[in-house]
Each structure stands twice: as structure tokens, then as C-alpha cells.
Coordinates of C-alpha atoms and ligand atoms in Angstrom, one line a residue:
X10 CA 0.0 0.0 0.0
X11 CA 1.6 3.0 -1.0
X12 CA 1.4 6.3 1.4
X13 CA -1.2 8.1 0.0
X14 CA -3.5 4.7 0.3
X15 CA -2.1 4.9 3.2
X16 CA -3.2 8.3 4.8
X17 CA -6.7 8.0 3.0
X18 CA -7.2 4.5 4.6
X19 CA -6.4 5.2 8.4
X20 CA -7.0 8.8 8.5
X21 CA -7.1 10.1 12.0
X22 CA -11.0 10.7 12.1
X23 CA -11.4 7.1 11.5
X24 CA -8.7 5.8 14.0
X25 CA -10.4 7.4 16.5
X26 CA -13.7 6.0 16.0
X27 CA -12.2 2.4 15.4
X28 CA -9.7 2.9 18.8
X29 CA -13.1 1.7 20.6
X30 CA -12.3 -1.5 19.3
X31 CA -9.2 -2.4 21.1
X32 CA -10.5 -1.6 24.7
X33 CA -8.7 0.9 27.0
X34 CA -6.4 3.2 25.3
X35 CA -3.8 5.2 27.2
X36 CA -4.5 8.5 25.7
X37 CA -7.9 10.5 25.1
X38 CA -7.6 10.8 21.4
X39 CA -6.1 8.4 18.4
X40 CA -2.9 9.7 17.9
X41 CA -2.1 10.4 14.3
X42 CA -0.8 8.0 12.0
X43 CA 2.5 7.7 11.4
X44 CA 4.9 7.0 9.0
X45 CA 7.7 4.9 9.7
X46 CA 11.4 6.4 9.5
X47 CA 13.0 4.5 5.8
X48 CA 16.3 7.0 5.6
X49 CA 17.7 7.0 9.5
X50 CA 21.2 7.8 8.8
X51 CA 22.8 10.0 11.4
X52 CA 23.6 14.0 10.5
X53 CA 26.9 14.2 8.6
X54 CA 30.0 13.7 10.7
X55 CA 34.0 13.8 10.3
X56 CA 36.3 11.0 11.6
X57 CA 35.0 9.4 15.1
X58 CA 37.5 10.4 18.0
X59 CA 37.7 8.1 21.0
X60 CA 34.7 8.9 23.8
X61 CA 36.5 10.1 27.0
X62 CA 35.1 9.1 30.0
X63 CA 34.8 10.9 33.0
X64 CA 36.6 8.8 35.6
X65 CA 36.1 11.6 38.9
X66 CA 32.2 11.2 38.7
X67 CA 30.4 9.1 41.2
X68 CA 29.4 5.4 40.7
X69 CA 25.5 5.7 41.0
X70 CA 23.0 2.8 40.7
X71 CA 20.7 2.4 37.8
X72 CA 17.3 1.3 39.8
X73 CA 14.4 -0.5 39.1
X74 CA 11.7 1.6 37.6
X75 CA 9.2 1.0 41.0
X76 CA 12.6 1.8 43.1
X77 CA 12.5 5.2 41.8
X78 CA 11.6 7.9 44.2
X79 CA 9.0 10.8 43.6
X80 CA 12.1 13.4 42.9
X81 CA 14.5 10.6 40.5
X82 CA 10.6 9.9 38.6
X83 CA 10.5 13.4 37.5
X84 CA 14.1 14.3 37.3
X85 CA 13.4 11.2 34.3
X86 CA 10.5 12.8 33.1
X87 CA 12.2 16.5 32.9
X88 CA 15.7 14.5 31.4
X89 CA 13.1 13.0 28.4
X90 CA 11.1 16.2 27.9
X91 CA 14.3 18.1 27.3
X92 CA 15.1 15.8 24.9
X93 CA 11.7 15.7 23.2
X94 CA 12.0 19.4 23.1
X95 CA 15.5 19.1 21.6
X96 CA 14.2 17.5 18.4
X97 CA 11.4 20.6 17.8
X98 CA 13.8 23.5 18.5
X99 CA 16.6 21.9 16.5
X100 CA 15.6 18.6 14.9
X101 CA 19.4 18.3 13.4
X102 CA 21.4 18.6 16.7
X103 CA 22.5 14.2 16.6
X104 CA 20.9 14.1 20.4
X105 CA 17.9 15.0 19.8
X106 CA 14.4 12.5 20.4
X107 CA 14.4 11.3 16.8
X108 CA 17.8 11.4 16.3
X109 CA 18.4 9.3 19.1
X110 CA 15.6 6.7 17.6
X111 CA 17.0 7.1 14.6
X112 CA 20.5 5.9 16.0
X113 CA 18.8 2.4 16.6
X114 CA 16.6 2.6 13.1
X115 CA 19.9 2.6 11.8
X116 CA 22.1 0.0 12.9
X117 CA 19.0 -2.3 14.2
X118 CA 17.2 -2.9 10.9
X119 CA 19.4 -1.6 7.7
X120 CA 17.4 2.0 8.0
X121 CA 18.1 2.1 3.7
X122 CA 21.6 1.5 4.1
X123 CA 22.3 -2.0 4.2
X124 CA 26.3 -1.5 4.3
X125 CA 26.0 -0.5 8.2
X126 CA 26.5 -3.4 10.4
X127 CA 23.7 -5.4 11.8
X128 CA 23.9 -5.3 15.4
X129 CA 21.2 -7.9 15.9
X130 CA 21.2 -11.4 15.9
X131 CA 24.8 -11.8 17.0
X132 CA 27.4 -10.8 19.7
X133 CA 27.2 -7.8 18.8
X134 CA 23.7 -7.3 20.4
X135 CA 24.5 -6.9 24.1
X136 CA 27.8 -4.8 23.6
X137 CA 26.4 -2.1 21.3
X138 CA 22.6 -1.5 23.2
X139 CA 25.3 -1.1 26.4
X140 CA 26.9 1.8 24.5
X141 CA 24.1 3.3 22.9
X142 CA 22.4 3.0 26.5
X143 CA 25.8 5.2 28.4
X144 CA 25.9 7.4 25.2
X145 CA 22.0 7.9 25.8
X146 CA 22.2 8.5 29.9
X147 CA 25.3 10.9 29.2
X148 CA 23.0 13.2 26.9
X149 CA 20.7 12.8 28.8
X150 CA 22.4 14.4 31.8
X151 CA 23.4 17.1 30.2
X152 CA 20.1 18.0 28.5
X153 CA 19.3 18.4 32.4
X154 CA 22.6 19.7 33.8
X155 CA 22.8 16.6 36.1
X156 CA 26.0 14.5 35.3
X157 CA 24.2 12.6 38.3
X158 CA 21.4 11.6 36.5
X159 CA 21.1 7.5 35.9
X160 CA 19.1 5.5 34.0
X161 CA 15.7 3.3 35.0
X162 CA 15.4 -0.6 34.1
X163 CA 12.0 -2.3 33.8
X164 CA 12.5 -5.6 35.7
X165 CA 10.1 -7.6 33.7
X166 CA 11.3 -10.7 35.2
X167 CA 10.4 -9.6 38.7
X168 CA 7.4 -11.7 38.2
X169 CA 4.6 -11.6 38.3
X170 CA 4.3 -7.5 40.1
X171 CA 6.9 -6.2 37.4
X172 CA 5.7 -7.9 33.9
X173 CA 3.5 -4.9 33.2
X174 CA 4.4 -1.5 31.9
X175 CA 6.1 0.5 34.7
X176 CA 4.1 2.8 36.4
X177 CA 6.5 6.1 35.5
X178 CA 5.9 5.0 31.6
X179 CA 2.1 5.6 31.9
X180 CA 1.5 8.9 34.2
X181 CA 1.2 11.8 31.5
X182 CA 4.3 13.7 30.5
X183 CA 7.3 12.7 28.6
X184 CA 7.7 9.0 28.9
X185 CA 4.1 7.8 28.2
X186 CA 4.3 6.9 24.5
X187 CA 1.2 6.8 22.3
X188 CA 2.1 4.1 19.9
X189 CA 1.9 1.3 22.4
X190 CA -0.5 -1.7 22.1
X191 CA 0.2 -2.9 25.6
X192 CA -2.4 -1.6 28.6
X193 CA -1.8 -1.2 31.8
X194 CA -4.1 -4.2 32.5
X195 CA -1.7 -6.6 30.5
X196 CA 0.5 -8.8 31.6
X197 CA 3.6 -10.5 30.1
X198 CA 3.2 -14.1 29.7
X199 CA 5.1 -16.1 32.1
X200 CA 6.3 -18.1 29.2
X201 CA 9.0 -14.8 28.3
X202 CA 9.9 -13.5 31.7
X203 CA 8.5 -15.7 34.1
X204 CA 10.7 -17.8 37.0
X205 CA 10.9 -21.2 34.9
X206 CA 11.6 -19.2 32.0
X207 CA 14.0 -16.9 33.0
X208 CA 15.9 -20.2 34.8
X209 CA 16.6 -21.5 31.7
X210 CA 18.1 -18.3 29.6
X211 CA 20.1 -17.5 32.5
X212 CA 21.3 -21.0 33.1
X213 CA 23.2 -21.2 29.1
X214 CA 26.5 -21.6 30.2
X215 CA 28.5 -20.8 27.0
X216 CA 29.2 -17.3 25.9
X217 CA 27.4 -18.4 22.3
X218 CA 24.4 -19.9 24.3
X219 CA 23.9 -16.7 26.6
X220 CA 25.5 -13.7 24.7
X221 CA 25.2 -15.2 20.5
X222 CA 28.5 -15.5 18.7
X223 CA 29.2 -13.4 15.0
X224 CA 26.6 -15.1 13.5
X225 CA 24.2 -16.7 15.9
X226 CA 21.7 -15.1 17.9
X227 CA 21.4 -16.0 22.1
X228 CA 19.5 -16.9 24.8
X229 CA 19.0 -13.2 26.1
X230 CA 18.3 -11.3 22.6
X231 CA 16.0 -14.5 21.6
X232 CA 13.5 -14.3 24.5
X233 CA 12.8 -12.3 26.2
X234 CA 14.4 -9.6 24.4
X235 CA 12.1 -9.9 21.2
X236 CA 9.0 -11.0 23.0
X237 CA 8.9 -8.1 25.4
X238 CA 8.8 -5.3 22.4
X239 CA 6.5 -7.4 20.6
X240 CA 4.5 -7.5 23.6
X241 CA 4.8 -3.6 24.2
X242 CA 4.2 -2.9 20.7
X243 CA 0.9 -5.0 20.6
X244 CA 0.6 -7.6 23.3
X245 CA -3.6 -7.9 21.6
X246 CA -3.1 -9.0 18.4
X247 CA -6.4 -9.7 17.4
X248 CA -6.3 -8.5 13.3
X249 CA -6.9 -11.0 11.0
X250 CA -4.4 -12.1 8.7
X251 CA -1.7 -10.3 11.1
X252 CA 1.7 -11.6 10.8
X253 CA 3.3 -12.1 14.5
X254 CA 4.6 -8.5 16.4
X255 CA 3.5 -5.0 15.0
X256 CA 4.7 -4.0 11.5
X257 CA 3.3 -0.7 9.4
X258 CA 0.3 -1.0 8.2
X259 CA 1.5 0.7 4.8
X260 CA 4.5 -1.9 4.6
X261 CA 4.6 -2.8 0.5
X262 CA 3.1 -5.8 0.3
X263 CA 2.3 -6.2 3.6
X264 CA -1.5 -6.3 5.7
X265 CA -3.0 -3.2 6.6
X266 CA -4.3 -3.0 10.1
X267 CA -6.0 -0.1 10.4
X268 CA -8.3 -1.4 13.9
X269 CA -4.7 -1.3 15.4
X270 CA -2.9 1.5 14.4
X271 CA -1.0 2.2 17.6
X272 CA 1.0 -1.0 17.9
X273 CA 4.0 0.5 16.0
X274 CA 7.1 1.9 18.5
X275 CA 8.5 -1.2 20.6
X276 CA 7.0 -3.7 18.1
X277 CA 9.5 -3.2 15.2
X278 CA 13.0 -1.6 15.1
X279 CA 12.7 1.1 12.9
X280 CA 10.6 2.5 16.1
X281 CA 11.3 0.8 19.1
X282 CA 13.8 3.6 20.5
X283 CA 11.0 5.8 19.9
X284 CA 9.1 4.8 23.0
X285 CA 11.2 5.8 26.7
X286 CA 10.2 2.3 27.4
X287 CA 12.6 0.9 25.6
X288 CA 16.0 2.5 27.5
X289 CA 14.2 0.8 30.3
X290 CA 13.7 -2.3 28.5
X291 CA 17.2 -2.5 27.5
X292 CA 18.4 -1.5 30.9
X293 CA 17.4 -4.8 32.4
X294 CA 18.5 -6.7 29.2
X295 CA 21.9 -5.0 30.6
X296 CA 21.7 -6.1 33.8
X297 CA 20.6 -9.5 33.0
X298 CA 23.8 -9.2 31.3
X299 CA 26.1 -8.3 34.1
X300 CA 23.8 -10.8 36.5
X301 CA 25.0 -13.8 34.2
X302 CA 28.6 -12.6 33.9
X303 CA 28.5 -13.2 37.2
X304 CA 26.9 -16.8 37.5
X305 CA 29.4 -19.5 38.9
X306 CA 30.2 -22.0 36.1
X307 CA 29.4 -19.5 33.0
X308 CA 32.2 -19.0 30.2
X309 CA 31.4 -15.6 30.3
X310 CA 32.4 -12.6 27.5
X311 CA 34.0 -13.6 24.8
X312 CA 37.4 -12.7 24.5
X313 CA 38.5 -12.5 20.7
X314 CA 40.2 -9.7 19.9
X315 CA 37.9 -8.9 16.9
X316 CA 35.0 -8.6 19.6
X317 CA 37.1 -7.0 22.2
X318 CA 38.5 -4.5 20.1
X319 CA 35.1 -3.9 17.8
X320 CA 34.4 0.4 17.9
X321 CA 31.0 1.3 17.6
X322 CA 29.8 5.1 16.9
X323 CA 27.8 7.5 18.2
X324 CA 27.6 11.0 19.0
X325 CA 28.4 12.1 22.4
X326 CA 26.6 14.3 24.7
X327 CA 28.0 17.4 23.2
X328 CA 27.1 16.3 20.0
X329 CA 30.9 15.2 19.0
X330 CA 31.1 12.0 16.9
X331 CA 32.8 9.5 18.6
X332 CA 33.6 5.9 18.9
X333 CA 34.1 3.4 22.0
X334 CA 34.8 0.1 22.2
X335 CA 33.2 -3.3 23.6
X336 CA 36.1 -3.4 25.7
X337 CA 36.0 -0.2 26.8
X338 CA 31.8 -1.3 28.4
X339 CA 32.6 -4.9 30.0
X340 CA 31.6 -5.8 33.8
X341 CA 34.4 -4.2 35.1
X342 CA 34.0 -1.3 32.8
X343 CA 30.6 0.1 34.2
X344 CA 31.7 1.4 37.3
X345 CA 34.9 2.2 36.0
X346 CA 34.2 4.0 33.3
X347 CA 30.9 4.0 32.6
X348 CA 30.0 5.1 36.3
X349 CA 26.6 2.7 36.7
X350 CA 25.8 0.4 38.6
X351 CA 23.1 -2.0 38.9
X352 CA 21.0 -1.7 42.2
X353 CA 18.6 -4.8 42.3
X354 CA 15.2 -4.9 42.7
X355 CA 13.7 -4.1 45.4
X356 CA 10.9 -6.2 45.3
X357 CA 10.9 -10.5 44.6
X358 CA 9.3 -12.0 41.9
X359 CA 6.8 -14.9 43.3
X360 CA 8.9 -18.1 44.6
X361 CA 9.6 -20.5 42.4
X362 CA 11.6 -23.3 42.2
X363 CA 14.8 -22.1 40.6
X364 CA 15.3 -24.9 38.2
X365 CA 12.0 -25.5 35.8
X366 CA 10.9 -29.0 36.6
X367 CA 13.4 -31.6 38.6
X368 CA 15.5 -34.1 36.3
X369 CA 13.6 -37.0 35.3
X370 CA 14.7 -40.1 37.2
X371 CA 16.5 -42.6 35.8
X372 CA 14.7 -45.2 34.2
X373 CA 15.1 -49.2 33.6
X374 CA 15.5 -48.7 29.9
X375 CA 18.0 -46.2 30.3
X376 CA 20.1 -48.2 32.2
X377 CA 20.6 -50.4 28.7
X378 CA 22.6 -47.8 27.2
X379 CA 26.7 -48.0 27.8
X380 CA 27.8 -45.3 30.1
X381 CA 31.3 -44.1 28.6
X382 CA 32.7 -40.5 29.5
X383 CA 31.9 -37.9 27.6
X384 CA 33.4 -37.6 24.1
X385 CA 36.2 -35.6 23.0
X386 CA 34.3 -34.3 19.7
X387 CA 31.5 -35.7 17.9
X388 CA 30.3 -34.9 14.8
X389 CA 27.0 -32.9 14.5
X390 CA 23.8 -34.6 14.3
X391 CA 21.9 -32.9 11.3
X392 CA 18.1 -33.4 12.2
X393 CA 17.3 -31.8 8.6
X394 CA 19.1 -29.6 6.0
X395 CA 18.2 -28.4 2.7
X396 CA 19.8 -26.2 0.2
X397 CA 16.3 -24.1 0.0
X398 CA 14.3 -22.6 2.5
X399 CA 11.7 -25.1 4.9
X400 CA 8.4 -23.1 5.7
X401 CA 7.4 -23.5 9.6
X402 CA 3.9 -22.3 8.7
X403 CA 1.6 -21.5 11.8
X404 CA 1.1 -25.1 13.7
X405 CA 3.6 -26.8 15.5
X406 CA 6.3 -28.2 13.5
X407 CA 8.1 -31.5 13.6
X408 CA 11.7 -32.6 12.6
X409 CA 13.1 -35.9 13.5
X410 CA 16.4 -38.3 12.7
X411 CA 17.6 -41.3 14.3
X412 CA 19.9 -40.7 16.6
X413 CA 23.3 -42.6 16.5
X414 CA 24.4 -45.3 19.5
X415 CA 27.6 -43.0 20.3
X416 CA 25.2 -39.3 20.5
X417 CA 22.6 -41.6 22.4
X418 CA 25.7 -42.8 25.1
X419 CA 27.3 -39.2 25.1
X420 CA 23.5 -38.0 26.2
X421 CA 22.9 -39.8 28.8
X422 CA 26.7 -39.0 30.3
X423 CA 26.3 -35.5 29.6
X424 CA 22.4 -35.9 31.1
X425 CA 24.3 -37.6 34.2
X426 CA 27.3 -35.3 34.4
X427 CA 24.9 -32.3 35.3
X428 CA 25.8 -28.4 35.0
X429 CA 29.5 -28.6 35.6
X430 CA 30.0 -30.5 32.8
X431 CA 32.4 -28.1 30.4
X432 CA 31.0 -30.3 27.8
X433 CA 27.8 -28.7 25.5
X434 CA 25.5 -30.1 23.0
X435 CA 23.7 -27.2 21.3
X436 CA 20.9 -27.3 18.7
X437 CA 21.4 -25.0 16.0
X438 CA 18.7 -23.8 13.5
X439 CA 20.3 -22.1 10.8
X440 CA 19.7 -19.8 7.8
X441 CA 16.1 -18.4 9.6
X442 CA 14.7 -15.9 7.2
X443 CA 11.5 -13.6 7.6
X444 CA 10.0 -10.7 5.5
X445 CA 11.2 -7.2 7.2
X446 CA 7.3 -6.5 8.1
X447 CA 7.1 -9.7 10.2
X448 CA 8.2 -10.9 13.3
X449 CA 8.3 -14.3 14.3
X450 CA 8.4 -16.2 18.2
X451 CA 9.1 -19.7 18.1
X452 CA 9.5 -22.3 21.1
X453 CA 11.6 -24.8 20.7
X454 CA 10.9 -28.7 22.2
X455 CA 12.7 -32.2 21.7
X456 CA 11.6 -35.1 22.7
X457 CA 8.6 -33.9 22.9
X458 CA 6.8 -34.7 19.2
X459 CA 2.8 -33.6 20.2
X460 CA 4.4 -29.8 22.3
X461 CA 2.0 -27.5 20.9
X462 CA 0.9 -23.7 22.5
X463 CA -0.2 -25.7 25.9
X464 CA 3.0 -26.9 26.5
X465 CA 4.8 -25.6 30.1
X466 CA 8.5 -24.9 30.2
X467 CA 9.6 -28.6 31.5
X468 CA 12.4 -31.2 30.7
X469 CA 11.5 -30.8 26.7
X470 CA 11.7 -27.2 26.5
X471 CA 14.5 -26.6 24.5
X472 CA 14.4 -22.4 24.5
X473 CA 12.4 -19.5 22.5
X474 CA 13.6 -17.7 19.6
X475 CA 12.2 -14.4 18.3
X476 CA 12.7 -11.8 15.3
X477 CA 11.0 -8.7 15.9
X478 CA 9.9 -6.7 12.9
X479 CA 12.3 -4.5 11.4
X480 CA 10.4 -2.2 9.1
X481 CA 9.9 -1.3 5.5
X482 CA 13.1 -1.2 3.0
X483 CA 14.6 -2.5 6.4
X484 CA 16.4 -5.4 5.4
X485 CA 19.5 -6.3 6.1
X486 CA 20.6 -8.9 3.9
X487 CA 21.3 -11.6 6.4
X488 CA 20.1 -15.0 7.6
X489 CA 19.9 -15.5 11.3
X490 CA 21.2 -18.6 12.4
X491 CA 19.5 -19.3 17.0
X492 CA 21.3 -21.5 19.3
X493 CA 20.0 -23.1 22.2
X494 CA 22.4 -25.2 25.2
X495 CA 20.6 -28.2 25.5
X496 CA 19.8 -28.6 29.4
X497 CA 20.7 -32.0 31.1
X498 CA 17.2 -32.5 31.5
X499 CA 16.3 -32.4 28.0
X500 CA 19.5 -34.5 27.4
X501 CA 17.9 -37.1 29.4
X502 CA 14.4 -37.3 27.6
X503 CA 16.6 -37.7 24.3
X504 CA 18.9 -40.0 25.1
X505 CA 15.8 -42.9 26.0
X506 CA 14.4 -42.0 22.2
X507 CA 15.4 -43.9 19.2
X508 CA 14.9 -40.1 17.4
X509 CA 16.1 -36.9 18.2
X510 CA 12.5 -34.9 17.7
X511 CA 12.5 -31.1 17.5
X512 CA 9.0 -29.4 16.9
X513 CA 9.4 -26.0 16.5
X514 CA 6.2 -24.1 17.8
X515 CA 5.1 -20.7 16.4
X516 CA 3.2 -18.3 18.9
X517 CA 1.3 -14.9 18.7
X518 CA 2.7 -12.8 21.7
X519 CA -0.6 -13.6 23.6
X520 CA 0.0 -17.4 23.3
X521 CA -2.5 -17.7 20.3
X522 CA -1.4 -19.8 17.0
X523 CA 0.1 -17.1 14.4
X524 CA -2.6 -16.5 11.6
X525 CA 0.4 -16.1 9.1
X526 CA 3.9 -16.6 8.8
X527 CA 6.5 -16.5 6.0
X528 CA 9.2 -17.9 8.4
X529 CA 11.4 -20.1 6.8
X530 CA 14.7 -21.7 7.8
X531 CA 17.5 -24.3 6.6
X532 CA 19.2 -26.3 9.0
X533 CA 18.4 -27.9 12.3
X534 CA 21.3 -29.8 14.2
X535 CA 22.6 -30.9 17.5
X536 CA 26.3 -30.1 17.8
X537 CA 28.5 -31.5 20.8
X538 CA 31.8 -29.1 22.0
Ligands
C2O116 CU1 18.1 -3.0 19.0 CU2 15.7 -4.2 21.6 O1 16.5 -3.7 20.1

């Protein structure tokens, strides 16, 4: 639909009678359509100069968004509005609202310039939000004239009291945003950032499984980092013929929504920085960082030089363009340099056990198989590969092989040999591929043939992976390639079966089957290193 269709279709008039449609709304009156950002390149600049940091500031905690007192909620809202008010008065200064968005527009989704680097689906994910989140909290600051002044994180996985939208995010002023298709009353599935959930993301023990390598994605970015903008973009998707996560309704090619208008910002990357939410958002994807890091057992960062030694750009807080490096924002770094750090919640999530569901026991059958220690390198088990793409369409998906006697003896030790085992098996699904106007969450199960949308995180629950929209002409010309640990537990189920089962389950953000998807992919396998 081209923009002129566009503008005639979902005019504002006609938003605002439809809005009554979708229930509560946040604001009085439709806002107007929008149309998304296609050229986000940032304002001409020279060469980048290294980013100084000031090393005689305070370390000061980044708190939880309900941790905030009445003074820090609107020193936020005053440190937003400035910058809101930035991007009217002079909409080229580079720290300005939109340029800020536009920041992530353009190195999230290919914002018309696919030679800029990808920063999603790969290691480069957690380093370069960390920088664009210090870079933003530094302008910030100074919009304000408080070098004090600290970002807010949105502890979704405080569960269940913190899996709904912050309280500071709604009250009037400069953090509400009106493309959001989340309501107060909403609540994140537990299935993202809920105890059982969360146990398993934060128990990957390899830096690929946790943090993604060049060219996989991880645990973290996977779910929940996708689900929870899908969710904040449009957490009711109700439109038929809706691909999963929001997308713009005058995509080329794409559905028009017009009942649903709002669900743009945190639903697709071309927007999401356009919504305060999001610094939160990725604030606690930050800290989730640093709380792994920290974990006993994990590999932790990587530490190749290409990674270490990567620059990213940006420009500073007195608008100078600048580079720093993912060295330069490790662990260590944040109180060093970056002066943050993270103060925990205040509040607990609900108890729950820590670990999902407790180890099946050992069973006669099992006690067939010939224990041997675990093997020094095995070669991958490919569950299915194909030079062209495989459709997952929108019903639970199935892909099984027979699984070898020395994989099926290697399970069971490495099912016995529990979490210190320095041993992994991963399953790998390669060469994932969506339209830029769709999004896409998946669960992954093995052993588990019939898991379908009713299926609990348990033994077969493999892990969740998630590709939220990027936006029109956004399309980076890349192939994402998930990797999941595979958990003792679900070691255990596998090694009693004759096949190795994966079944791939697709989900609407509100649990519901997709009513379309284009996702494809190429390669499933089960790697041991
Ligand atoms: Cu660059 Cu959460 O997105």
C-alpha cells in the first residue's frame, strides 16, 4: 500500500472512531498515523575520535523503575522532555528524540543503508545497546545539567508484580508513548519472563548460548528480548491475517491493520527507540547481562580480539562523533568507566523453584545404554538440512532423525554429568529468514513430538527464539542462524528416544497460534563441544 493509500485508509478521524475496538487506550484521542522512519542515517559527521570518560564522577546505581523515588521519577521525566524538546527547536542537533531513535533505526534494521553493520542477531547485540544505552544516559544528563542523573530498568522478570508496563511510563508527560499496544491491565506471559523461563536463559553456560556468537543469535536477545517489544508494541493482536509482532500498516506488500494503528514503536526496530520504554527495557536486558557474567560455572564474555577490540559510533553528549569500544563497556568497565551500577530490585518475583521442573529419574531402559565419559568431539547430528528454505507455517512443526548409538551414550553422560559438565550439546537452527514486516516467536521442544501452545516450560523445553519486525526497506541482507544449550534434563528425555524430535512451535505474543507466517529456515542440528 503506498502512502497516499495509506493516509486515506487510516485517517485520523477514522482511528479514533475504530480505537473503541481495542479496549482501554492510554490516551484521550487516536494519535495520528505515522509513517515509519525508511532514511535513518545520522547527520553528517568527520572521523569518530575516542569517547573520554569521566573517571572523577560518582558510581550511582541504575534502579528499578518501582525503586524510583518521587524526585529521581521526575528528574526522568524532565531529562526525556528536554530531549523531546530538543528534536522541535533543533531537529538536526544528533541528540535530539528522533535522532536518538534514529540511532537504533539505523544500525538495528538496515534504515536504507544495508552496508551499516547489523547489530542484531549476534554478539554484537549486548555490547552495542550497552553503549548506545551510556551514550544515551550521558545526553541525557546534560540536557538536564545533572551529570548525576542515571538511567531506570523495567525488571520484567520480577514476576509476576513487574511484567506490566512500569508505572513512571504511563502517568502523562514525557515517557508515556502513544504508539503502544500494551495496557496497563496486560501482563507479560510467564512463558517470556516468568521464573521457569527466565531459569533457563540465564542457566546457558557458553558465551554463544547466553551472549550469541558473529553469527548466531542467544539466549537473552531471543527471549525475552524480542517477546517483550513485541508485547509492548501490541501484546492484543487480534487482526486478521496479522503476521506475528507489530509492523506498518503501509508496509509494500504487507497487511493493513487499520483497527490497530498504535502498535507500531517497541513492536518493530525502525521505532522501538522511539518509546522511553525501551531504554528501560534494555536496561534490564543489561543487567541480566552483568547478572550472568557473574553466575558460577558461565564461560562468560567472549574474548577474541575482533569482539574486544570492535568500535561502535555514536555521537556524544556534546554532540561530537565518537567511537568506543566493547572493551571499553565490560563488567568491570561500568563502574569504571561507565560510572553505573546496577542496584537490584527491590521487590521479589513470586517463589519458584529455581530450576524449571526436577531431572527425570532414571529409568530401567535407560540403564541399557553403555555409560562411557563424555566424548572428546562428535560430529553434528543434522536433524534436517536443505539447500532451499523449509516453511514452519503457523502449527507446530516436527523434525526428527535417528539418533546414533555414540550421540545416544554421550546423552545420557552428559544428562548424568549435570551443569559442571564443560561439555555442550547445542541445537542450531540455521539460515532463519522472515519478510522485514514480520516478526516471528518460536519455542523450541525435543523429545517432545505432540508440544503445541499448551506446553509448560519442562524437561522438553528446549528455549524461544524471536525476530521482531524491522520495518519497511529495512532489510538487512542476512540470515539468522539461533542457538539453544541443550539442558541435562532435556538430554535425558533424548537420550531414551530412538529419534532426536524437534517441533518448532510458532506463537502470537498472547499465546494464540500465528494466523500467518512466512518464516522459513535451513538447517536444524545438535552439535557436541
Ligand atoms: Cu536493538 Cu531491543 O533492540
Amino acid at each position: 500500500m503506498n502512502r497516499r493509500r495509506f493516509v486515506r485508509t487510516v485517517s485520523q478521524g477514522s482511528l479514533a472512531a475504530m480505537i473503541g475496538l481495542k479496549g482501554t487506550r492510554l490516551w484521550a484521542q487516536a494519535p495520528p498515523a505515522k509513517e515509519p522512519p525508511i532514511n535513518c542515517a545520522p547527520p553528517k559527521h568527520g572521523a569518530a575520535k575516542r569517547i573520554t570518560f569521566d573517571t572523577s564522577t560518582p558510581v550511582l546505581p541504575r534502579k528499578s523503575a518501582w525503586d524510583l523515588d518521587p524526585p529521581e521519577i521526575t528528574r526522568l521525566q524532565s531529562a526525556y522532555q528536554a530531549l523531546r524538546d530538543l528534536t522541535v527547536k533543533t531537529p538536526n542537533d544528533p541528540r535530539g528524540w528522533a535522532q536518538q531513535a534514529n540511532i537504533h533505526c539505523f544500525n538495528c534494521s538496515g534504515g536504507f543503508d544495508p552496508s551499516n553493520v547489523e547489530i542484531h542477531g549476534s554478539w554484537w547485540f549486548l555490547p552495542w545497546h550497552r553503549c548506545y544505552l551510556h551514550v544515551h544516559e550521558r545526553i541525557l544528563g546534560k540536557l538536564i545539567g545533572d551529570p548525576t542523573f542515571r538511567l531506570a530498568y523495567w525488571d520484567w522478570d520480577t514476576y509476576p508484580g513487574h511484567a506490566i508496563l512500569p508505572p513512571p511510563f504511563l502517568a502523562p508527560g514525557a515517557l508515556v508513548d502513544a504508539y503502544r499496544g500494551a495496557v496497563p491491565s496486560n501482563v507479560i506471559p510467564a512463558k517470556y519472563t516468568g521464573a521457569a523461563a527466565m531459569a533457563v536463559v540465564l542457566g546457558a553456560q557458553t558465551s554463544a548460548g547466553f551472549m550469541g556468537s558473529a553469527s548466531q543469535s542467544g539466549a537473552l536477545e531471543n527471549s525475552p528480548h524480542g517477546p517483550v517489544h513485541i508485547w509492548t508494541g501490541n501484546a492484543n493482536p487480534n487482526q486478521a491475517n496479522e503476521p506475528v509482532g507489530c509492523f506498518y500498516p503501509n508496509t509494500v506488500g504487507g497487511p493493513s491493520e487499520p483497527q490497530s494503528p498504535n502498535c507500531l514503536d517497541m513492536g518493530v526496530l525502525a521505532t522501538a527507540a522511539q518509546d522511553p520504554i525501551f531504554f528501560a527495557h534494555h536496561s534490564n536486558i543489561d543487567r541480566l547481562w552483568d547478572v550472568w557474567v557473574q553466575r558460577p560455572g558461565v564461560q562468560g564474555n567472549w574474548k577474541n580480539t575482533s569482539w574486544l577490540h570492535h568500535k561502535f559510533n555514536f555521537f556524544d553528549e556534546n554532540a561530537n562523533w565518537v567511537y568506543i569500544t566493547v572493551a571499553d563497556v565490560l563488567a568491570a568497565e561500568e563502574q569504571n568507566k561507565l560510572r553505573y551500577s546496577y542496584q537490584p530490585p527491590k521487590a521479589k518475583a513470586s517463589p519458584t523453584p529455581a530450576s524449571p521442573t526436577p531431572s527425570p529419574k532414571p529409568t530401567a531402559a535407560k540403564e541399557t545404554v553403555k555409560r562411557t565419559s563424555p566424548a572428546k568431539a562428535m560430529a553434528p547430528l543434522m536433524v534436517h538440512s536443505a539447500a532451499t528454505a523449509t516453511a514452519v507455517g503457523i502449527k507446530p512443526h516436527v523434525q526428527s532423525v535417528a539418533v546414533p548409538p555414540d550421540h545416544q551414550a554421550n546423552l545420557r553422560t552428559f544428562a548424568d554429568s549435570g551443569p559442571e559438565a564443560n561439555r555442550h550439546y547445542t541445537l542450531h537452527i540455521d539460515g532463519i529468514s522472515l519478510p522485514p514486516n514480520e516478526g516471528a516467536i518460536v519455542h523450541v521442544f525435543a523429545a517432545q513430538p505432540d508440544a503445541n501452545l499448551e506446553t509448560p516450560v519442562g524437561p522438553s523445553f528446549v528455549g524461544t527464539f524471536s525476530i521482531v519486525p524491522s520495518g519497511p526497506q529495512h532489510q538487512h541482507p542476512m540470515e539468522r542462524n539461533a542457538v539453544f544449550e541443550l539442558r541435562p534434563e532435556t538430554a535425558a528425555l533424548v537420550a531414551e528416544k530412538k529419534n532426536l524430535e524437534v517441533t518448532l512451535v510458532p506463537e502470537m505474543v498472547n499465546g494464540t497460534e500465528p494466523l500467518k507466517s512466512n518464516l522459513t529456515y535451513k538447517k536444524i542440528y545438535l552439535s557436541f563441544e
